[in-house]
Each structure stands twice: as structure tokens, then as C-alpha cells.
Amino acid sequence: MLTTHSQRLSSLTGVAMVTALLAAAMPAANAATFNTDEIATHDHWQSLTLSLGGEQHYRAVETHSYSDATLSLNATQGVCDLPWLEMRVTLEQQQGESRAVNLMPARLRVDEQPVIDTMAEFITERGDDGFYVHFYLSDLESLMTDMRQGEQLFLGFDQGRARAVVYDL
């Protein structure tokens, strides 16, 4: 079942506020800053290379749908056959520790394609003002193919009642 745009924003804001409250007493720390290169725009998406020392990551990111959240497809040099899907919500302050906050059932769907049932892990990173959601997907290749051809990606979280987030593709 789809919710209105304001309800989706309210759901995202609620998750961010709960996480911000959990982290309110934690001291701030410095996060690593990666160099960006090869930045290109593709409609609502941007692609770029992130590097720090010998470490390199490749990212396609969608920042159009929400002002306080991004969706990204990521790959790391040397293990590009293991890409991951991630959502990041900006919090009010930097986090004092890296930790897994929660693991819960999630659902993904591109347009009218079949629903993909999966798990989502909610994570904070020390020194970062983001709240991350990593999706565990057994067939990311099929999802990426559907995303290339689709118009919207629907994300649902099972938090006792259904919550949905929609990204324009």
C-alpha cells in the first residue's frame, strides 16, 4: 500500500529523530573524507568515484527525491561483483560511535515488479551525521536491471506497521 509523499517524509523524519535522540549524548568525532572524481549526472542520479589512499569506491547516488536522504548503489574496487544498496538519512549531529542500531524486515519494489522481501540493517558511523540503511539482497543484479528500466523504487520497512519510502529512478 502506498502512502502520500508527506507521510513518507514523516516516516523518514521519525526514523532520523529517534536515531538523533539515541545519539544525543555521544561525543563528536572526525569522519574520513574521501576525494571525489569522475562526477557525472544521469537525470536524477549522479555517479562518482571516491578515493582515499589506495581505497576506491564507485557510487551512483539519487539525491532528488528527498532533501534529507539519499539512495545509492555502491561498489568497491577489487570486489565490484559485490555491490550494495544503501539509503542515508542526514541527522542533526555527528555520531559518537559506529554501531548497528537495528535489523528489520524490508520490502523493495520497482514500479509494478514483484516485491522483493529482504532484511535492512540500520547503522551509524562514528564522526558522521548520517543514519545508514543497508539492504541485504541475494539478487542485486536483477534489482539494478529493474531500476535501469523503472521509474520509481518503493522501500518498505516493517516497524509494527508498514512504512514506505519512494525514490524516483
mmCIF file of C-alpha atoms in Angstrom:
data_model
loop_
_atom_site.group_PDB
_atom_site.id
_atom_site.type_symbol
_atom_site.label_atom_id
_atom_site.label_comp_id
_atom_site.label_asym_id
_atom_site.label_seq_id
_atom_site.Cartn_x
_atom_site.Cartn_y
_atom_site.Cartn_z
ATOM 1 C CA MET A 1 0.000 0.000 0.000
ATOM 2 C CA LEU A 2 1.400 3.393 -0.967
ATOM 3 C CA THR A 3 1.442 6.402 1.316
ATOM 4 C CA THR A 4 1.438 10.074 0.391
ATOM 5 C CA HIS A 5 4.701 11.955 -0.107
ATOM 6 C CA SER A 6 4.273 13.857 3.185
ATOM 7 C CA GLN A 7 3.666 10.585 5.059
ATOM 8 C CA ARG A 8 6.853 9.136 3.537
ATOM 9 C CA LEU A 9 8.814 12.213 4.598
ATOM 10 C CA SER A 10 7.255 11.980 8.047
ATOM 11 C CA SER A 11 8.349 8.331 8.318
ATOM 12 C CA LEU A 12 11.917 9.196 7.320
ATOM 13 C CA THR A 13 11.967 12.149 9.702
ATOM 14 C CA GLY A 14 10.661 9.942 12.515
ATOM 15 C CA VAL A 15 13.463 7.406 11.999
ATOM 16 C CA ALA A 16 16.027 10.224 11.899
ATOM 17 C CA MET A 17 14.644 11.838 15.069
ATOM 18 C CA VAL A 18 14.729 8.564 17.023
ATOM 19 C CA THR A 19 18.316 7.967 15.944
ATOM 20 C CA ALA A 20 19.290 11.544 16.791
ATOM 21 C CA LEU A 21 17.838 11.111 20.279
ATOM 22 C CA LEU A 22 19.742 7.852 20.754
ATOM 23 C CA ALA A 23 22.969 9.576 19.755
ATOM 24 C CA ALA A 24 22.415 12.903 21.569
ATOM 25 C CA ALA A 25 24.774 12.107 24.439
ATOM 26 C CA MET A 26 27.575 10.733 22.244
ATOM 27 C CA PRO A 27 30.715 12.821 21.656
ATOM 28 C CA ALA A 28 31.508 14.033 18.145
ATOM 29 C CA ALA A 29 34.429 12.553 16.214
ATOM 30 C CA ASN A 30 36.062 13.149 12.847
ATOM 31 C CA ALA A 31 34.970 11.015 9.886
ATOM 32 C CA ALA A 32 37.281 10.206 6.972
ATOM 33 C CA THR A 33 36.847 12.488 3.961
ATOM 34 C CA PHE A 34 37.151 10.821 0.556
ATOM 35 C CA ASN A 35 38.288 12.560 -2.625
ATOM 36 C CA THR A 36 35.651 12.612 -5.384
ATOM 37 C CA ASP A 37 36.421 12.208 -9.062
ATOM 38 C CA GLU A 38 34.717 11.382 -12.375
ATOM 39 C CA ILE A 39 31.424 13.018 -11.335
ATOM 40 C CA ALA A 40 28.658 12.682 -13.951
ATOM 41 C CA THR A 41 24.910 13.435 -13.947
ATOM 42 C CA HIS A 42 22.293 10.969 -15.251
ATOM 43 C CA ASP A 43 18.789 12.501 -14.850
ATOM 44 C CA HIS A 44 18.031 12.230 -11.077
ATOM 45 C CA TRP A 45 21.244 10.264 -10.438
ATOM 46 C CA GLN A 46 24.917 11.176 -10.208
ATOM 47 C CA SER A 47 27.858 8.788 -10.498
ATOM 48 C CA LEU A 48 31.281 9.335 -8.974
ATOM 49 C CA THR A 49 34.482 7.692 -7.793
ATOM 50 C CA LEU A 50 35.504 8.038 -4.131
ATOM 51 C CA SER A 51 39.145 7.525 -3.183
ATOM 52 C CA LEU A 52 41.300 7.740 -0.075
ATOM 53 C CA GLY A 53 44.848 6.437 -0.261
ATOM 54 C CA GLY A 54 44.686 3.115 -2.120
ATOM 55 C CA GLU A 55 40.989 2.641 -1.353
ATOM 56 C CA GLN A 56 38.491 3.261 -4.189
ATOM 57 C CA HIS A 57 34.692 3.076 -4.271
ATOM 58 C CA TYR A 58 32.228 3.675 -7.097
ATOM 59 C CA ARG A 59 28.835 5.154 -6.346
ATOM 60 C CA ALA A 60 25.608 6.054 -8.142
ATOM 61 C CA VAL A 61 23.528 8.322 -5.905
ATOM 62 C CA GLU A 62 19.986 9.729 -6.076
ATOM 63 C CA THR A 63 19.500 12.965 -4.103
ATOM 64 C CA HIS A 64 16.426 14.324 -5.910
ATOM 65 C CA SER A 65 13.558 12.579 -4.086
ATOM 66 C CA TYR A 66 14.241 13.794 -0.514
ATOM 67 C CA SER A 67 16.184 16.773 0.839
ATOM 68 C CA ASP A 68 17.484 14.851 3.875
ATOM 69 C CA ALA A 69 18.067 11.402 2.363
ATOM 70 C CA THR A 70 19.992 9.757 -0.455
ATOM 71 C CA LEU A 71 19.812 6.366 -2.114
ATOM 72 C CA SER A 72 22.979 4.858 -3.537
ATOM 73 C CA LEU A 73 24.303 1.815 -5.352
ATOM 74 C CA ASN A 74 27.900 1.182 -4.313
ATOM 75 C CA ALA A 75 30.837 -0.993 -5.335
ATOM 76 C CA THR A 76 34.395 -1.269 -4.049
ATOM 77 C CA GLN A 77 37.496 -1.775 -6.200
ATOM 78 C CA GLY A 78 38.585 -5.405 -6.081
ATOM 79 C CA VAL A 79 35.105 -6.666 -5.145
ATOM 80 C CA CYS A 80 32.921 -4.945 -7.767
ATOM 81 C CA ASP A 81 30.943 -8.189 -8.099
ATOM 82 C CA LEU A 82 29.533 -7.495 -4.590
ATOM 83 C CA PRO A 83 27.708 -4.142 -4.928
ATOM 84 C CA TRP A 84 25.327 -2.928 -2.217
ATOM 85 C CA LEU A 85 22.227 -0.747 -1.949
ATOM 86 C CA GLU A 86 22.202 1.889 0.776
ATOM 87 C CA MET A 87 19.935 4.687 1.992
ATOM 88 C CA ARG A 88 21.396 7.559 4.066
ATOM 89 C CA VAL A 89 19.339 9.959 6.183
ATOM 90 C CA THR A 90 21.053 13.127 7.455
ATOM 91 C CA LEU A 91 20.851 13.623 11.228
ATOM 92 C CA GLU A 92 21.237 16.810 13.254
ATOM 93 C CA GLN A 93 24.659 15.895 14.664
ATOM 94 C CA GLN A 94 27.693 13.687 14.172
ATOM 95 C CA GLN A 95 27.535 10.245 15.717
ATOM 96 C CA GLY A 96 29.877 9.261 18.554
ATOM 97 C CA GLU A 97 30.210 5.596 17.637
ATOM 98 C CA SER A 98 29.828 3.146 14.800
ATOM 99 C CA ARG A 99 27.147 0.603 15.559
ATOM 100 C CA ALA A 100 24.269 -1.428 14.192
ATOM 101 C CA VAL A 101 21.109 0.142 15.624
ATOM 102 C CA ASN A 102 18.536 -2.338 14.309
ATOM 103 C CA LEU A 103 17.895 -5.152 11.823
ATOM 104 C CA MET A 104 14.380 -5.488 10.413
ATOM 105 C CA PRO A 105 12.406 -6.950 7.512
ATOM 106 C CA ALA A 106 12.155 -4.716 4.450
ATOM 107 C CA ARG A 107 10.463 -4.835 1.063
ATOM 108 C CA LEU A 108 11.622 -3.330 -2.220
ATOM 109 C CA ARG A 109 9.743 -2.965 -5.476
ATOM 110 C CA VAL A 110 10.444 -1.188 -8.756
ATOM 111 C CA ASP A 111 7.235 0.104 -10.355
ATOM 112 C CA GLU A 112 4.848 -2.868 -10.695
ATOM 113 C CA GLN A 113 7.560 -5.556 -10.500
ATOM 114 C CA PRO A 114 7.202 -8.278 -7.842
ATOM 115 C CA VAL A 115 8.033 -7.294 -4.256
ATOM 116 C CA ILE A 116 11.483 -8.319 -3.001
ATOM 117 C CA ASP A 117 11.463 -9.379 0.657
ATOM 118 C CA THR A 118 14.786 -8.767 2.374
ATOM 119 C CA MET A 119 16.419 -7.504 5.566
ATOM 120 C CA ALA A 120 17.655 -3.974 6.249
ATOM 121 C CA GLU A 121 20.317 -3.069 8.796
ATOM 122 C CA PHE A 122 20.230 0.408 10.358
ATOM 123 C CA ILE A 123 23.758 1.687 11.076
ATOM 124 C CA THR A 124 25.519 4.784 12.425
ATOM 125 C CA GLU A 125 29.156 5.659 11.663
ATOM 126 C CA ARG A 126 31.399 7.438 14.153
ATOM 127 C CA GLY A 127 32.067 11.051 13.169
ATOM 128 C CA ASP A 128 29.340 11.037 10.501
ATOM 129 C CA ASP A 129 25.990 12.850 10.654
ATOM 130 C CA GLY A 130 24.276 10.083 8.711
ATOM 131 C CA PHE A 131 21.994 7.199 9.585
ATOM 132 C CA TYR A 132 22.530 4.379 7.082
ATOM 133 C CA VAL A 133 20.234 1.593 5.949
ATOM 134 C CA HIS A 134 21.999 -1.316 4.226
ATOM 135 C CA PHE A 135 19.778 -3.719 2.301
ATOM 136 C CA TYR A 136 20.800 -7.391 2.178
ATOM 137 C CA LEU A 137 19.898 -8.598 -1.321
ATOM 138 C CA SER A 138 20.582 -12.019 -2.814
ATOM 139 C CA ASP A 139 19.935 -10.810 -6.386
ATOM 140 C CA LEU A 140 21.078 -7.197 -6.656
ATOM 141 C CA GLU A 141 21.779 -7.644 -10.395
ATOM 142 C CA SER A 142 18.059 -8.175 -11.138
ATOM 143 C CA LEU A 143 17.117 -5.196 -8.967
ATOM 144 C CA MET A 144 19.662 -2.988 -10.770
ATOM 145 C CA THR A 145 18.255 -4.107 -14.143
ATOM 146 C CA ASP A 146 14.716 -3.279 -12.973
ATOM 147 C CA MET A 147 15.917 0.097 -11.639
ATOM 148 C CA ARG A 148 17.514 0.977 -15.005
ATOM 149 C CA GLN A 149 14.182 0.376 -16.749
ATOM 150 C CA GLY A 150 11.852 1.631 -13.999
ATOM 151 C CA GLU A 151 10.555 4.976 -12.809
ATOM 152 C CA GLN A 152 10.191 4.534 -9.033
ATOM 153 C CA LEU A 153 11.722 2.379 -6.306
ATOM 154 C CA PHE A 154 9.482 1.678 -3.312
ATOM 155 C CA LEU A 155 11.128 0.778 0.018
ATOM 156 C CA GLY A 156 9.044 -0.563 2.891
ATOM 157 C CA PHE A 157 10.088 -1.233 6.500
ATOM 158 C CA ASP A 158 8.253 -3.498 8.933
ATOM 159 C CA GLN A 159 8.194 -1.467 12.155
ATOM 160 C CA GLY A 160 4.972 -2.887 13.556
ATOM 161 C CA ARG A 161 3.090 -1.005 10.850
ATOM 162 C CA ALA A 162 4.076 -0.565 7.222
ATOM 163 C CA ARG A 163 6.193 2.457 6.311
ATOM 164 C CA ALA A 164 7.113 3.289 2.725
ATOM 165 C CA VAL A 165 9.752 5.444 1.064
ATOM 166 C CA VAL A 166 9.711 6.169 -2.687
ATOM 167 C CA TYR A 167 12.674 7.186 -4.860
ATOM 168 C CA ASP A 168 12.416 8.449 -8.447
ATOM 169 C CA LEU A 169 14.597 6.479 -10.831
#
